Coordinates of C-alpha atoms and ligand atoms in Angstrom, one line a residue:
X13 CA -5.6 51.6 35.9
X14 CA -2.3 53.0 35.2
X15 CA -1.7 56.7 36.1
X16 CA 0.5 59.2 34.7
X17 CA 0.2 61.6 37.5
X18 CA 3.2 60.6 40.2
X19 CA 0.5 59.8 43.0
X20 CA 2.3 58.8 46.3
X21 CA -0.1 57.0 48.9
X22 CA -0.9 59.7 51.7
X23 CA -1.3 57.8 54.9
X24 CA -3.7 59.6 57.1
X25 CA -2.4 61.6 60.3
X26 CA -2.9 59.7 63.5
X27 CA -6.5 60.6 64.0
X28 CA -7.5 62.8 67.4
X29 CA -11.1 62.7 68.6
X30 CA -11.0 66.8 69.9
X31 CA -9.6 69.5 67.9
X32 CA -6.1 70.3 68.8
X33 CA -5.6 74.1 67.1
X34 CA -8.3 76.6 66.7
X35 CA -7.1 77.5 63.6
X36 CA -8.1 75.9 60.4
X37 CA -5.4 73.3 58.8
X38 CA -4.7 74.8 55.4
X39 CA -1.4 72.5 54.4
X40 CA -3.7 71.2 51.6
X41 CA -3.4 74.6 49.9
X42 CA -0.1 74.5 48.7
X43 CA -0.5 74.9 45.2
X44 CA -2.8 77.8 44.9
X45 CA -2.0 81.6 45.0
X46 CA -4.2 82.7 47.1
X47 CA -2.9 80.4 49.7
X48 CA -3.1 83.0 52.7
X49 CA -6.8 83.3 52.9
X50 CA -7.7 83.4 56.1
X51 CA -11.1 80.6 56.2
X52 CA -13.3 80.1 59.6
X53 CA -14.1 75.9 59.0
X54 CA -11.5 73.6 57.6
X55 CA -14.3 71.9 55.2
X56 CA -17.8 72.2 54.7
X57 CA -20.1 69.3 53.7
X58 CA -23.0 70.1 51.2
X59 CA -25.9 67.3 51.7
X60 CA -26.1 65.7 55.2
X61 CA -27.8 62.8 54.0
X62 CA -26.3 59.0 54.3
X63 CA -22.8 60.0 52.9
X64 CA -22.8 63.7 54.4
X65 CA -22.9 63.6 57.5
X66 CA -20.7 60.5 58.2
X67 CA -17.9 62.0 56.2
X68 CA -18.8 65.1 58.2
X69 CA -18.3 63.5 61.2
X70 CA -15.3 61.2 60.2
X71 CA -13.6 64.2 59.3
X72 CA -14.4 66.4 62.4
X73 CA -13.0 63.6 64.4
X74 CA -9.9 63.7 62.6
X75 CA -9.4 67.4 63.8
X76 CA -11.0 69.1 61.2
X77 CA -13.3 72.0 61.7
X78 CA -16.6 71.3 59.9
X79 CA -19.6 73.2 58.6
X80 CA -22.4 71.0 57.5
X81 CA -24.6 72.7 55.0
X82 CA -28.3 71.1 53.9
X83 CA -31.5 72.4 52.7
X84 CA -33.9 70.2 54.4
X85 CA -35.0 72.0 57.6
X86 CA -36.4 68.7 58.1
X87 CA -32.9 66.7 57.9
X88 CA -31.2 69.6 59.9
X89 CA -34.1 68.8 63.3
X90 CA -33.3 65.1 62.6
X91 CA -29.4 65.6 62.9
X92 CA -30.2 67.7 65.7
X93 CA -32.5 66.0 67.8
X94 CA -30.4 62.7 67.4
X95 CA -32.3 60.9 65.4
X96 CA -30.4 60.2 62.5
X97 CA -30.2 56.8 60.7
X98 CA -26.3 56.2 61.8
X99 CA -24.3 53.6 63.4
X100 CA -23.6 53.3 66.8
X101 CA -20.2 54.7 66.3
X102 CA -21.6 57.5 64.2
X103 CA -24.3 58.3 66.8
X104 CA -21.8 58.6 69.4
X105 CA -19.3 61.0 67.3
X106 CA -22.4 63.1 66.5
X107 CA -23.5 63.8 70.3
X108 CA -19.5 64.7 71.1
X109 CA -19.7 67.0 67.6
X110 CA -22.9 68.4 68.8
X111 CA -21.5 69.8 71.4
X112 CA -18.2 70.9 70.4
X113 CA -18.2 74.7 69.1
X114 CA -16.2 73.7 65.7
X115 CA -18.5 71.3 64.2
X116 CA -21.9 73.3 62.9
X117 CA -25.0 72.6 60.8
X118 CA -26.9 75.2 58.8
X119 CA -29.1 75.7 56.2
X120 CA -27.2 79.1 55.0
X121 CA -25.5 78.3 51.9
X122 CA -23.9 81.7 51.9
X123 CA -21.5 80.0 54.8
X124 CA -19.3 78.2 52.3
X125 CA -17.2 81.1 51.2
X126 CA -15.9 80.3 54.9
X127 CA -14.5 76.6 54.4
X128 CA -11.3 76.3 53.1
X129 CA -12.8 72.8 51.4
X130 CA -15.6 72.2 50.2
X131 CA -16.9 68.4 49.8
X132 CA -19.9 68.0 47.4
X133 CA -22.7 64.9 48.7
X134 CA -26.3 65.4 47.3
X135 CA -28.3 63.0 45.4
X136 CA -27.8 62.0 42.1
X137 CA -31.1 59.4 41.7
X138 CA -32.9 58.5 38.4
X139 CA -36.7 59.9 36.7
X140 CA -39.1 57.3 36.2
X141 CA -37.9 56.8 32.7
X142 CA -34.3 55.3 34.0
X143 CA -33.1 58.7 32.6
X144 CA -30.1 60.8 35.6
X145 CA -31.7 63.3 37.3
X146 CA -29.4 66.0 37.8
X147 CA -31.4 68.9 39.1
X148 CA -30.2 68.7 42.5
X149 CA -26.6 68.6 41.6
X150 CA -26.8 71.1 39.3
X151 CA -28.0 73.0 41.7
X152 CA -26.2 72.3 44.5
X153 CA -23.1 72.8 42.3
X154 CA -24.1 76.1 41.1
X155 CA -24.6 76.8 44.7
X156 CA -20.9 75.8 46.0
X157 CA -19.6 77.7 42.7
X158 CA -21.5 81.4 43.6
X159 CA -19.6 80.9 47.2
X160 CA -16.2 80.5 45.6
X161 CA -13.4 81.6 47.0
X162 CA -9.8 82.1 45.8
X163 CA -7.5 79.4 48.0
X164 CA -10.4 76.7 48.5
X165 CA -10.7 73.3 47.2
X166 CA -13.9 71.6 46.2
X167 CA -14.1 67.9 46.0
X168 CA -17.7 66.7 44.4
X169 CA -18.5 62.5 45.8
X170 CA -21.9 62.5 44.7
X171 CA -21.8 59.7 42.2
X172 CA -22.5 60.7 38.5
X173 CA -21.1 60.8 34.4
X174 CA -18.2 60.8 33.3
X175 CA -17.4 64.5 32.8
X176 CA -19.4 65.8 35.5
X177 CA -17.4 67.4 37.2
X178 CA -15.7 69.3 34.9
X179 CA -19.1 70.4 33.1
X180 CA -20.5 71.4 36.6
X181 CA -17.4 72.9 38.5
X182 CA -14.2 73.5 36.7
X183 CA -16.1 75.1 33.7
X184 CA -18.6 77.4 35.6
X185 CA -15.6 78.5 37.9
X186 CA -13.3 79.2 34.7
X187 CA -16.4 80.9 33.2
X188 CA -16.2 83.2 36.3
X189 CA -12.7 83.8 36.0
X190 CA -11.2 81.7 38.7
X191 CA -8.3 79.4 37.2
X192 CA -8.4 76.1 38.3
X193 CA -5.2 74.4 39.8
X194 CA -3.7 78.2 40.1
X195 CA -7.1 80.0 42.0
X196 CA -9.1 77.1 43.0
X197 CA -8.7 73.1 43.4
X198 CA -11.3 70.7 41.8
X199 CA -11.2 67.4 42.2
X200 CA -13.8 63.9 42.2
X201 CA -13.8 61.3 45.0
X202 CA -16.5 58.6 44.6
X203 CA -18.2 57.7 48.0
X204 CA -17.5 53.9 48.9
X205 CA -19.8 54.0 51.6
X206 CA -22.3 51.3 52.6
X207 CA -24.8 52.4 55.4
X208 CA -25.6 50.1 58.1
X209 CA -22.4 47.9 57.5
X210 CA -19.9 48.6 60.6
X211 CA -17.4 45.9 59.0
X212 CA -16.0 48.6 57.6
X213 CA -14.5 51.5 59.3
X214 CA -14.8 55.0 57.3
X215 CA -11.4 55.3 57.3
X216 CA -10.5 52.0 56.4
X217 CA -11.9 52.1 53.0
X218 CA -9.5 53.3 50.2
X219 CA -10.4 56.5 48.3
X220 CA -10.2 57.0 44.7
X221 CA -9.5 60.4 43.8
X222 CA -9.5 62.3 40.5
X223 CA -7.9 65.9 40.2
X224 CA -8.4 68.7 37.3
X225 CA -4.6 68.9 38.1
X226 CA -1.5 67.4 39.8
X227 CA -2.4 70.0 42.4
X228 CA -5.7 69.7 42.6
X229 CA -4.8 65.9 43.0
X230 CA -2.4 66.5 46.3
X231 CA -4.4 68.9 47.8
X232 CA -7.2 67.0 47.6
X233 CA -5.6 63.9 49.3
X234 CA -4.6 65.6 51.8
X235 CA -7.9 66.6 52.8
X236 CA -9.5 63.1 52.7
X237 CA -6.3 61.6 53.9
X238 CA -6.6 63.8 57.4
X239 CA -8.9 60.6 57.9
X240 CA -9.0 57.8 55.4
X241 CA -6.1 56.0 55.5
X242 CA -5.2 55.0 51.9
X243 CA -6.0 57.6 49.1
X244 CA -5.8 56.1 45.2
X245 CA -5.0 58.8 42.8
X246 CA -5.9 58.3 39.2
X247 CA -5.3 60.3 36.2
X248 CA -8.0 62.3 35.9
X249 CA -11.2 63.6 36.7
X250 CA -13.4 61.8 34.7
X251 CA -11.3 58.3 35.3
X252 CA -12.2 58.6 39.0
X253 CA -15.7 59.2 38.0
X254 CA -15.7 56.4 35.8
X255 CA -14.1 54.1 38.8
X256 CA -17.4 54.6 40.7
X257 CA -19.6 53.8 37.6
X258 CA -17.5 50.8 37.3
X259 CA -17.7 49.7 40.6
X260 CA -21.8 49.5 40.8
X261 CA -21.9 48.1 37.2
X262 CA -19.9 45.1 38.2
X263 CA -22.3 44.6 41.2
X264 CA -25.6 45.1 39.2
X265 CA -24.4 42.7 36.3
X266 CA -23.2 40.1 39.4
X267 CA -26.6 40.1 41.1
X268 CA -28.4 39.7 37.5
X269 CA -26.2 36.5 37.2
X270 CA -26.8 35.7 40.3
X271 CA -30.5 35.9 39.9
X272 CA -30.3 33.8 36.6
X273 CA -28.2 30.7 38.5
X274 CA -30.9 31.2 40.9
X275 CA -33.4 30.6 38.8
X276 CA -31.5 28.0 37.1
X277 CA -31.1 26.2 40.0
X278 CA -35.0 26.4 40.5
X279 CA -35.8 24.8 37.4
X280 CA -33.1 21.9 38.3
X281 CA -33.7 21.7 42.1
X282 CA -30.2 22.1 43.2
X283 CA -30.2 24.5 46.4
X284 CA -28.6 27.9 44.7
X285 CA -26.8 29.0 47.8
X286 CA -25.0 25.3 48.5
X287 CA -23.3 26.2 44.8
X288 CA -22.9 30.2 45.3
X289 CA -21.2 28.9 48.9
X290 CA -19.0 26.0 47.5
X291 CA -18.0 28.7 44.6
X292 CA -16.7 31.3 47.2
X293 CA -14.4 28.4 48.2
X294 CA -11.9 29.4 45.1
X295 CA -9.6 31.7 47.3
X296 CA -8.9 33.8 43.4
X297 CA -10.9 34.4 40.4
X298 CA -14.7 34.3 42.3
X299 CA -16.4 36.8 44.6
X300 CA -20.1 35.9 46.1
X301 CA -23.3 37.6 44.8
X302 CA -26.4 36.7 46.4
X303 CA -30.2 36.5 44.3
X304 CA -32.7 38.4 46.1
X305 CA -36.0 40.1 45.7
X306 CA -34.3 43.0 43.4
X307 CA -32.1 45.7 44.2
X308 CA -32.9 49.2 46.0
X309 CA -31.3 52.0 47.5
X310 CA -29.9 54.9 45.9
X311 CA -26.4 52.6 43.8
X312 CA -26.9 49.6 42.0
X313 CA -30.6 50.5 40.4
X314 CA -29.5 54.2 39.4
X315 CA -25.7 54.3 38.8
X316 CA -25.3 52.6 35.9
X317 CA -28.2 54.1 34.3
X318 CA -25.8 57.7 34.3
X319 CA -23.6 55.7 32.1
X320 CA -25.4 54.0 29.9
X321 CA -27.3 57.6 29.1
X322 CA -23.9 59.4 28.7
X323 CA -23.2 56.0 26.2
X324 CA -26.4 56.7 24.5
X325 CA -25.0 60.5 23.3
X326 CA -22.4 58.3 21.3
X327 CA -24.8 55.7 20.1
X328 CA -22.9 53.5 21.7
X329 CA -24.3 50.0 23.1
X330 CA -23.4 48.0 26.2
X331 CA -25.8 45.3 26.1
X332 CA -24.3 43.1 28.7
X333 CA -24.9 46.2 30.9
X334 CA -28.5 46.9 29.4
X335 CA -29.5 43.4 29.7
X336 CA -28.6 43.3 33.8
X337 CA -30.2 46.8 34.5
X338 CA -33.3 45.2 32.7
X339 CA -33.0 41.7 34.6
X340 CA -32.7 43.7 38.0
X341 CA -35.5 46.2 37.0
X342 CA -37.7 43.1 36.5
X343 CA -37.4 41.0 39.1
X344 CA -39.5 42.7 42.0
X345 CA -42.3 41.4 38.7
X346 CA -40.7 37.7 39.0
X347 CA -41.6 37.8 43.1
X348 CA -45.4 38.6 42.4
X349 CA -45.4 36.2 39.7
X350 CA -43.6 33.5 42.4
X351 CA -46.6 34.6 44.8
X352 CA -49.2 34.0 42.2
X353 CA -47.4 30.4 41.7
X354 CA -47.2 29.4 45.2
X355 CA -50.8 30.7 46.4
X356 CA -52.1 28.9 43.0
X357 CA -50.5 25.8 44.1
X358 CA -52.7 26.3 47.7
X359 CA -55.8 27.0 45.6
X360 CA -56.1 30.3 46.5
X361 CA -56.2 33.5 43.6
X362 CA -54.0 36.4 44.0
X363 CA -57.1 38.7 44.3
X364 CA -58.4 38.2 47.8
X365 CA -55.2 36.0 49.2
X366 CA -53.4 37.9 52.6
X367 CA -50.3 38.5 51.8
X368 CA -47.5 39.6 54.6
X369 CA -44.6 41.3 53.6
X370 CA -41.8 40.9 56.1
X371 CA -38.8 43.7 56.6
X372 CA -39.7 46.4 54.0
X373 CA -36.1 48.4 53.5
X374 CA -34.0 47.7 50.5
X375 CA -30.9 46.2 52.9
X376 CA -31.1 44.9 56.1
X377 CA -30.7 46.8 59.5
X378 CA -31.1 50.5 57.8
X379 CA -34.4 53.0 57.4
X380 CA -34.1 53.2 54.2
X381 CA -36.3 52.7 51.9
X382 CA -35.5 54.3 48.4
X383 CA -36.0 52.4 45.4
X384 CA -36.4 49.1 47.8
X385 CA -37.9 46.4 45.3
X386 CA -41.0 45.7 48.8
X387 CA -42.8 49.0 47.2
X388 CA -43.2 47.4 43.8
X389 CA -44.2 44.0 45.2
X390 CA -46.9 45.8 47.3
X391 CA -48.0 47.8 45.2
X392 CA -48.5 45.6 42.1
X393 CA -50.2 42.5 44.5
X394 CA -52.9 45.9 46.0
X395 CA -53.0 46.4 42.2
X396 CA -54.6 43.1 42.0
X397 CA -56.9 42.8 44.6
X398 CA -54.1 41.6 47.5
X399 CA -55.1 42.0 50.9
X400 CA -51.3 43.4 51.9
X401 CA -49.8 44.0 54.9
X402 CA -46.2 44.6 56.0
X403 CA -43.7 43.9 59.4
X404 CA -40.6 46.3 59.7
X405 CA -39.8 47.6 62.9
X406 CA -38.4 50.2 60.9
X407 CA -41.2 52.4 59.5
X408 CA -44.6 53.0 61.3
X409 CA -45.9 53.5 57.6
X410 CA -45.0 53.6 53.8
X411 CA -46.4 54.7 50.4
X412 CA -46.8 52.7 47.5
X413 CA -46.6 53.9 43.6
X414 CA -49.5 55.4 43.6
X415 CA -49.2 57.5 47.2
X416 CA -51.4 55.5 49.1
X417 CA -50.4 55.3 52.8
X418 CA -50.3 51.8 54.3
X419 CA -49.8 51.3 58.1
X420 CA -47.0 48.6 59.0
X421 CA -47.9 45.9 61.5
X422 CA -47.0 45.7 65.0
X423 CA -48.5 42.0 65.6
X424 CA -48.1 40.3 62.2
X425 CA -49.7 37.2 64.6
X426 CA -52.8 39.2 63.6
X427 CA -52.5 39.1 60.3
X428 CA -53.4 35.4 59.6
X429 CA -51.5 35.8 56.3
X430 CA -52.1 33.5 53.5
X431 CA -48.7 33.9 52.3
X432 CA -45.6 35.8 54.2
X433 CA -42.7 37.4 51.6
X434 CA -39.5 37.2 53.6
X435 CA -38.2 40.4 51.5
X436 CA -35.2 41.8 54.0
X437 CA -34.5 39.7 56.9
X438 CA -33.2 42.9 59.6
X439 CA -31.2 41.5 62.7
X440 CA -33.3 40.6 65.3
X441 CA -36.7 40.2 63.5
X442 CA -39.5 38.6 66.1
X443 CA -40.3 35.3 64.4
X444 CA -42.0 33.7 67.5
X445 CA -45.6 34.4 65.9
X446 CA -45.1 32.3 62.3
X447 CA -47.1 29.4 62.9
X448 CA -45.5 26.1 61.3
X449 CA -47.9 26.1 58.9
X450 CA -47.1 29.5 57.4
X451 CA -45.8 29.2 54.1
X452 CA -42.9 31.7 53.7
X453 CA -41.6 32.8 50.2
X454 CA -37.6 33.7 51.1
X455 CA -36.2 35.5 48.6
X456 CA -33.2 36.0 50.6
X457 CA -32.6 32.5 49.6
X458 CA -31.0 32.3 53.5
X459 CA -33.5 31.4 55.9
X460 CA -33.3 27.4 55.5
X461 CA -34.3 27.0 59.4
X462 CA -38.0 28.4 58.0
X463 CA -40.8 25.7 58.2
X464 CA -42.7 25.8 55.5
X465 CA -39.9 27.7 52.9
X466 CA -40.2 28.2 49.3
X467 CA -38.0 30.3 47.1
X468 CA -38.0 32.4 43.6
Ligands
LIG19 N1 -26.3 56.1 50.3 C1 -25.3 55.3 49.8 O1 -25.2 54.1 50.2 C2 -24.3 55.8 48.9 C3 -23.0 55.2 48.8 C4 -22.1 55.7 47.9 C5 -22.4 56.8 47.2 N2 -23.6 57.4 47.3 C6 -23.8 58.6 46.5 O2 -23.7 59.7 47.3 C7 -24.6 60.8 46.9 C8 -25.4 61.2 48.1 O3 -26.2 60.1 48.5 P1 -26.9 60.0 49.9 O4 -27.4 58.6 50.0 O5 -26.1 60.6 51.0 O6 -28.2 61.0 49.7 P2 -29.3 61.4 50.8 O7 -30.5 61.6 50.1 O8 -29.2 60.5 52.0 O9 -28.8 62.8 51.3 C9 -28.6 63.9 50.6 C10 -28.8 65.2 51.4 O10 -28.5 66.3 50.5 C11 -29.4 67.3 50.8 N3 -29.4 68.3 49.7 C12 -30.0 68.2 48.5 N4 -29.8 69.3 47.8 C13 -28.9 70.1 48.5 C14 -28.3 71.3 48.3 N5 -28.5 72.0 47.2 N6 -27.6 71.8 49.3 C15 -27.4 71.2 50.5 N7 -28.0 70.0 50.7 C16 -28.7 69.4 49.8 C17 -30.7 66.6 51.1 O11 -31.6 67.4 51.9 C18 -30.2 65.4 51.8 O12 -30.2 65.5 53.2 C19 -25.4 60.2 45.7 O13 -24.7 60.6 44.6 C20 -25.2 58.7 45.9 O14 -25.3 58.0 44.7 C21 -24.5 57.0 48.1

């Protein structure tokens, strides 16, 4: 994308693991008047959830004085007591931040008049209608913009429309009469994270920023360049929020073809991954996507649902777009119907039949279990009269749809399943007690060492 903002790449400052100055770091201020304000935390992270508190920490063990704001007492005991979903390296930054005196966590709000920066990570997810859900931004937003302070910068990441951040910060701040790019600094940076995977180093991964000015746009890099390494700048608020859109529409509309050369390759009995493999061979013009059980988590099944909802405002239609959100939505439907098949083909009906659901989260090796297509398999097979159980190290227990608990096995030996539903295959899974007689539906399409394997 071409930008007509002069954007040099900031390269981020050797990184230091303690704090060298007790006083906050305010050379990302330059542009603002009320660059003298005197500010107790160099940034202050709103949401400590999957993307909070690893920037939080990333940035704390660049040098940078952090407050950590969230309004779960729940998630504040869980950070505190350790207990965190994180990475190794993550868990070990947050015992040394824990005990430094310039890293804090709080539920105050009130607090963020104190940061000089103000980094914006709360949930954007969607209703049950596939319609954005922006009560908790909103809010959060209207929160960060009551606390604002001549001389600070706010940088929103939580992922959203096109125009968000100008209808939820710069507006609301003008409307309060502080001038943005001469009082205040707004700018967008999409979140690249992806939990669980320590291929990636935080600060390896590029960030794309957007400022509401040249300014905005600086000061801003500077801030996320104290620890990622490469900064992106683009031309505007809303292209950087359009980036991120961009980014998790390409992946949902790659998995739905994926899914379709899956089943494809079904219907013509040609292995699917021998021809996804021998495709990733062409070093240019092919990247991998892999079929699967459906998509979960809190991207791919929301993000492109914010755009094609700020699309329908100006009745215009996508339908390449539409047609892989619909393909993804359906395909945790396709798995029950591939059950129903394969228990059929043993003679056995899908009412009665023991059915063992095996790794429950929507990606391997996290706790995470938002939008994870396992919650609509189980809870359409208890819909019809499926004896269901589930094996995931992970969680002690789950809900389905309709709020019913279900305990997790411990001993899915015990289970004597009729059928087992390889949904998320977590490192290190016990497969010692799967008999070779147990039929396994894989719709990770990678277990070919299974026995008795079938796939979607
Ligand atoms: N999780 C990912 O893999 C990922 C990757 C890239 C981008 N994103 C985007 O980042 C954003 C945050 O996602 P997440 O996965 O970190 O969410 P999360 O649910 O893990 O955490 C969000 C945290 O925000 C807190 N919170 C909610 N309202 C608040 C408020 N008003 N003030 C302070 N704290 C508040 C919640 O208690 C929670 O702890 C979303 O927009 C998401 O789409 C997520």
């Amino acid at each position: 994308m071409s930008t007509n903002i002069a954007t040099p790449s900031v390269v981020a400052t050797p990184r230091h693991e303690a704090r060298t100055t007790d006083q906050p770091d305010l050379e990302f201020l330059p542009n603002l008047v009320a660059r003298d304000h005197q500010f107790d935390y160099d940034v202050a992270i709103v949401g400590l959830g999957y993307v909070g508190l690893p920037t939080a920490l990333s940035l704390h063990a660049a040098g940078a004085s952090v407050l950590g704001i969230d309004v779960s007492e729940l998630r504040l005991a869980t950070i505190r007591n350790g207990e965190a979903d994180l990475l190794r390296s993550d868990q070990e930054r947050l015992a040394q931040a824990m005990q430094a005196d310039d890293f804090t966590i709080s539920g105050d709000s009130l607090q963020l008049s104190t940061a000089a920066a103000v980094i914006v990570c709360v949930p954007t997810p969607i209703d049950p209608y596939q319609t954005p859900d922006l009560s908790i931004l909103r809010s959060a937003c209207a929160m960060v913009v009551n606390a604002a302070v001549p001389g600070q910068l706010l940088i929103l990441t939580s992922t959203t429309y096109s125009g968000c951040t100008r209808d939820l910060l710069v507006t609301p701040l003008e409307e309060g009469g502080l001038v943005v790019g001469r009082d205040i600094n707004v700018a967008f940076s999409p979140e690249r994270i992806d939990p669980g995977n320590d291929r990636f180093a935080h600060e390896d991964v590029p960030r794309v920023v957007g400022g509401a000015t040249e300014g905005c746009l600086a000061a801003a890099e500077a801030l996320l360049g104290r620890y990622a390494r490469t900064m992106h700048g683009v031309s505007s608020l809303e292209a950087a929020e359009m980036t991120k859109l961009l980014e998790n529409t390409f992946r949902a509309v790659n998995i739905a073809l994926a899914n379709e050369f899956a089943e494809a390759c079904l219907a013509l009995g040609i292995p699917v991954m021998d021809v996804i493999g021998a495709a990733a061979t062409k070093p240019y013009g092919f990247m991998p996507f892999y079929p699967g059980a459906g998509v979960g988590g809190h991207c791919i099944p929301c993000d492109p649902h914010y755009l094609l909802w700020q699309l329908r405002k100006e009745h215009i239609q996508v339908p390449v777009i539409e047609q892989a959100m619909s393909e993804i939505a359906r395909r945790p439907r396709r798995v029950v119907e591939r059950i129903l098949e394969t228990l059929a083909d043993r003679g056995k009906p899908l009412d009665g039949a023991r059915v063992l659901v095996v790794g429950v989260s929507y990606k391997p090796d996290v706790a995470d279990l938002r939008e994870s297509p396992a919650l609509e398999i189980l809870s359409m097979l208890a819909a019809h009269g499926t004896e269901i159980g589930y094996y995931d190290p992970f969680f002690k227990s789950l809900r389905l749809k309709d709020g019913t608990e279900i305990l997790g096995t411990s001993e899915p030996g015990l289970f004597h399943p009729d059928l087992v539903v390889l949904h998320t295959d977590h490192a290190g899974t016990d497969w010692s007690w799967l008999g070779p007689d147990d039929v396994v539906l894989d719709t990770t399409y990678r277990r070919s060492d299974l026995p008795q394997r079938v796939l979607l």
